[in-house]
Tab-separated table of C-alpha atoms in Angstrom:
chain	number	residue	atom	x	y	z
A	282	UNK	CA	-38.257	27.381	1.946
A	283	UNK	CA	-41.175	28.439	4.146
A	284	UNK	CA	-43.519	27.920	1.203
A	285	UNK	CA	-42.158	24.403	0.758
A	286	UNK	CA	-42.837	23.520	4.398
A	287	UNK	CA	-46.310	25.061	4.152
A	288	UNK	CA	-47.162	22.924	1.138
A	289	UNK	CA	-45.937	19.779	2.908
A	290	UNK	CA	-47.949	20.648	6.029
A	291	UNK	CA	-51.105	21.216	4.012
A	292	UNK	CA	-50.593	17.902	2.239
A	293	UNK	CA	-50.142	16.072	5.557
A	294	UNK	CA	-53.277	17.632	7.014
A	295	UNK	CA	-55.219	16.711	3.922
A	296	UNK	CA	-53.994	13.124	4.174
A	297	UNK	CA	-55.025	12.934	7.811
A	298	UNK	CA	-58.412	14.349	6.932
A	299	UNK	CA	-58.914	11.698	4.262
A	300	UNK	CA	-57.981	8.878	6.610
A	301	UNK	CA	-60.315	10.202	9.283
A	302	UNK	CA	-63.081	10.590	6.760
A	303	UNK	CA	-63.027	6.906	5.878
A	304	UNK	CA	-60.682	4.551	7.687
A	305	UNK	CA	-62.299	1.575	5.974
A	306	UNK	CA	-62.163	2.804	2.408
A	307	UNK	CA	-59.853	0.005	1.281
A	308	UNK	CA	-62.212	-2.638	2.683
A	309	UNK	CA	-65.547	-1.238	1.564
A	310	UNK	CA	-67.466	-3.297	-0.943
A	311	UNK	CA	-70.700	-3.444	-2.870
A	312	UNK	CA	-71.086	-7.072	-1.833
A	313	UNK	CA	-73.791	-7.607	0.788
A	314	UNK	CA	-72.799	-10.440	3.110
A	315	UNK	CA	-75.716	-10.065	5.496
A	316	UNK	CA	-75.446	-11.262	9.093
A	317	UNK	CA	-78.584	-13.121	10.192
A	318	UNK	CA	-79.580	-13.522	13.839
A	319	UNK	CA	-82.637	-15.628	12.958
A	320	UNK	CA	-84.269	-17.340	10.004
A	321	UNK	CA	-86.610	-15.109	8.039
A	322	UNK	CA	-89.226	-15.898	5.409
A	323	UNK	CA	-88.996	-17.017	2.688
A	324	UNK	CA	-87.006	-19.810	4.353
A	325	UNK	CA	-85.655	-21.967	1.533
A	326	UNK	CA	-82.175	-21.042	0.317
A	327	UNK	CA	-79.078	-22.529	-1.292
A	328	UNK	CA	-76.102	-23.110	0.988
A	329	UNK	CA	-72.870	-22.435	-0.878
A	330	UNK	CA	-70.318	-22.998	1.878
A	331	UNK	CA	-69.827	-23.581	5.608
A	332	UNK	CA	-66.742	-22.204	7.320
A	333	UNK	CA	-65.220	-22.590	10.761
A	334	UNK	CA	-63.482	-19.230	10.385
A	335	UNK	CA	-64.930	-16.097	8.817
A	336	UNK	CA	-63.379	-14.893	5.544
A	337	UNK	CA	-61.403	-11.682	5.859
A	338	UNK	CA	-62.005	-10.181	2.415
A	339	UNK	CA	-65.166	-9.804	0.297
A	340	UNK	CA	-63.253	-11.162	-2.710
A	341	UNK	CA	-63.544	-14.593	-1.063
A	342	UNK	CA	-67.109	-14.764	-2.421
A	343	UNK	CA	-66.466	-15.004	-6.140
A	344	UNK	CA	-69.398	-14.162	-8.390
A	345	UNK	CA	-71.718	-13.649	-5.413
A	346	UNK	CA	-72.893	-10.139	-4.561
A	347	UNK	CA	-75.528	-11.005	-1.945
A	348	UNK	CA	-75.284	-13.825	0.593
A	349	UNK	CA	-76.665	-14.419	4.071
A	350	UNK	CA	-74.444	-15.538	6.908
A	351	UNK	CA	-75.939	-17.763	9.611
A	352	UNK	CA	-73.813	-18.172	12.777
A	353	UNK	CA	-74.721	-21.689	13.913
A	354	UNK	CA	-74.380	-23.140	17.389
A	355	UNK	CA	-71.940	-25.828	16.195
A	356	UNK	CA	-69.373	-23.104	15.568
A	357	UNK	CA	-69.734	-22.992	11.786
A	358	UNK	CA	-70.785	-20.018	9.706
A	359	UNK	CA	-73.123	-21.089	6.925
A	360	UNK	CA	-73.498	-18.891	3.859
A	361	UNK	CA	-76.577	-19.013	1.646
A	362	UNK	CA	-77.771	-17.336	-1.518
A	363	UNK	CA	-81.327	-16.781	-2.673
A	364	UNK	CA	-84.641	-16.839	-0.859
A	365	UNK	CA	-87.322	-19.173	-2.177
A	366	UNK	CA	-90.906	-19.962	-1.213
A	367	UNK	CA	-90.506	-23.700	-1.793
A	368	UNK	CA	-87.942	-26.491	-1.923
A	369	UNK	CA	-88.646	-27.084	-5.612
A	370	UNK	CA	-88.063	-23.429	-6.501
A	371	UNK	CA	-84.701	-23.487	-4.723
A	372	UNK	CA	-83.740	-26.820	-6.316
A	373	UNK	CA	-84.415	-25.396	-9.777
A	374	UNK	CA	-81.798	-22.687	-9.125
A	375	UNK	CA	-79.061	-25.135	-8.073
A	376	UNK	CA	-77.481	-25.501	-11.565
A	377	UNK	CA	-77.018	-21.734	-11.845
A	378	UNK	CA	-75.362	-21.553	-8.433
A	379	UNK	CA	-73.050	-24.484	-9.182
A	380	UNK	CA	-72.081	-22.761	-12.424
A	381	UNK	CA	-70.680	-19.928	-10.285
A	382	UNK	CA	-68.124	-22.361	-8.853
A	383	UNK	CA	-69.983	-23.672	-5.794
A	384	UNK	CA	-70.027	-27.375	-6.702
A	385	UNK	CA	-71.265	-28.501	-3.280
A	386	UNK	CA	-74.295	-26.179	-3.215
A	387	UNK	CA	-77.530	-27.680	-1.896
A	388	UNK	CA	-80.998	-26.618	-0.770
A	389	UNK	CA	-81.622	-25.814	2.901
A	390	UNK	CA	-84.549	-24.741	5.019
A	391	UNK	CA	-82.991	-22.034	7.168
A	392	UNK	CA	-85.529	-22.679	9.936
A	393	UNK	CA	-83.638	-25.913	10.576
A	394	UNK	CA	-80.376	-24.120	11.338
A	395	UNK	CA	-79.481	-24.070	15.030
A	396	UNK	CA	-78.538	-20.401	15.040
A	397	UNK	CA	-76.254	-19.321	17.859
A	398	UNK	CA	-75.920	-15.883	19.413
A	399	UNK	CA	-76.100	-13.538	16.450
A	400	UNK	CA	-77.047	-10.299	18.209
A	401	UNK	CA	-74.825	-8.144	20.438
A	402	UNK	CA	-75.756	-6.729	23.811
A	403	UNK	CA	-78.283	-3.936	23.591
A	404	UNK	CA	-80.468	-5.547	20.940
A	405	UNK	CA	-84.130	-5.608	21.890
A	406	UNK	CA	-85.378	-9.184	21.963
A	407	UNK	CA	-88.759	-10.099	20.552
A	408	UNK	CA	-91.475	-8.965	22.944
A	409	UNK	CA	-89.091	-6.907	25.083
A	410	UNK	CA	-90.594	-3.614	26.181
A	411	UNK	CA	-89.070	-0.265	25.276
A	412	UNK	CA	-87.734	1.611	28.296
A	413	UNK	CA	-88.857	5.290	28.086
A	414	UNK	CA	-85.759	6.301	30.077
A	415	UNK	CA	-83.264	4.771	27.626
A	416	UNK	CA	-81.931	6.111	24.339
A	417	UNK	CA	-82.224	3.966	21.230
A	418	UNK	CA	-81.004	3.930	17.657
A	419	UNK	CA	-82.506	2.022	14.723
A	420	UNK	CA	-80.305	-0.725	13.312
A	421	UNK	CA	-80.672	-0.877	9.543
A	422	UNK	CA	-78.414	-3.793	8.656
A	423	UNK	CA	-75.474	-5.933	9.768
A	424	UNK	CA	-72.783	-7.025	7.308
A	425	UNK	CA	-69.669	-9.196	7.369
A	426	UNK	CA	-67.727	-6.500	5.479
A	427	UNK	CA	-68.075	-2.701	5.573
A	428	UNK	CA	-70.289	-1.300	2.834
A	429	UNK	CA	-70.465	2.088	1.174
A	430	UNK	CA	-72.789	4.385	3.101
A	431	UNK	CA	-74.502	5.255	-0.172
A	432	UNK	CA	-76.090	1.810	0.150
A	433	UNK	CA	-78.589	3.332	2.591
A	434	UNK	CA	-81.086	5.210	0.452
A	435	UNK	CA	-83.134	8.036	2.011
A	436	UNK	CA	-80.984	7.915	5.161
A	437	UNK	CA	-78.559	10.758	5.870
A	438	UNK	CA	-77.341	10.171	9.424
A	439	UNK	CA	-75.936	6.632	9.239
A	440	UNK	CA	-73.687	5.511	12.103
A	441	UNK	CA	-71.243	2.639	11.689
A	442	UNK	CA	-70.159	0.191	14.399
A	443	UNK	CA	-67.780	-2.774	14.486
A	444	UNK	CA	-68.814	-4.958	17.378
A	445	UNK	CA	-66.840	-7.590	19.308
A	446	UNK	CA	-68.030	-10.259	16.885
A	447	UNK	CA	-66.299	-8.285	14.075
A	448	UNK	CA	-69.591	-7.629	12.326
A	449	UNK	CA	-70.285	-4.170	10.919
A	450	UNK	CA	-73.628	-2.777	12.047
A	451	UNK	CA	-75.325	0.322	10.673
A	452	UNK	CA	-77.848	2.424	12.563
A	453	UNK	CA	-79.608	5.743	12.239
A	454	UNK	CA	-80.998	8.280	14.672
A	455	UNK	CA	-80.930	8.858	18.421
A	456	UNK	CA	-84.327	8.496	20.061
A	457	UNK	CA	-85.674	8.450	23.568
A	458	UNK	CA	-87.808	5.450	24.417
A	459	UNK	CA	-91.085	7.330	24.257
A	460	UNK	CA	-90.688	8.018	20.512
A	461	UNK	CA	-88.410	5.107	19.539
A	462	UNK	CA	-91.157	2.810	18.247
A	463	UNK	CA	-92.645	5.604	16.155
A	464	UNK	CA	-89.254	6.300	14.582
A	465	UNK	CA	-88.692	2.601	13.970
A	466	UNK	CA	-91.964	2.373	12.043
A	467	UNK	CA	-90.950	5.424	10.000
A	468	UNK	CA	-87.651	3.780	9.022
A	469	UNK	CA	-89.395	0.523	8.116
A	470	UNK	CA	-91.745	2.475	5.868
A	471	UNK	CA	-88.681	3.616	3.901
A	472	UNK	CA	-88.048	0.003	2.923
A	473	UNK	CA	-85.910	-1.299	5.795
A	474	UNK	CA	-88.233	-4.130	6.803
A	475	UNK	CA	-85.631	-5.821	9.026
A	476	UNK	CA	-84.824	-2.652	10.992
A	477	UNK	CA	-85.007	-2.928	14.769
A	478	UNK	CA	-84.179	-0.952	17.896
A	479	UNK	CA	-80.923	-1.248	19.849
A	480	UNK	CA	-79.756	0.518	22.987
A	481	UNK	CA	-77.409	3.281	21.902
A	482	UNK	CA	-75.121	3.241	24.953
A	483	UNK	CA	-74.310	-0.462	24.387
A	484	UNK	CA	-73.207	0.309	20.818
A	485	UNK	CA	-71.298	3.565	21.318
A	486	UNK	CA	-67.995	2.000	22.517
A	487	UNK	CA	-67.791	0.301	19.117
A	488	UNK	CA	-68.590	3.293	16.917
A	489	UNK	CA	-66.303	3.941	13.950
A	490	UNK	CA	-65.509	7.639	13.686
């Protein structure tokens, strides 16, 4: 009888350990629905849908593995695929996108979007100076849905946050202000060209353990 209880206890502890190890396992996806806080070159893209309410599951985006989400000031979330150097290049890709089931797809210049507040508190704005007395972390990406941490190549210490806007943000490292810019440049050199610094203490209340 004691052995039976011991086996049950071990099983329960193991189950707890699994849930603690990855609370979001059922939601994780290989789809990259990337949250954009500003338009970035190349600016031409194909808008596939605009929504007043964010989708709750990655399966909503059928046949699309990578899309960019633009939170616009009119309250709509606009989702785009592709990045093109010209209008004509984007237009040429329209038939392929429509064939995926997005009949209303059309070409947009993302610089013309009136993008609302896409960054949480603690994000360094363009031109803002680094405070040597603060602690920073490097944000790698922001996604609508949680991704597998294996997505981040060459990065071992990835931290995961779910902010008030329900966007999942991924950062790495803990750096004092005097070395933060140096570390940011190191991360960018690994291929994370959109990486930027955020204040760690503003993010910590939203960390996923």
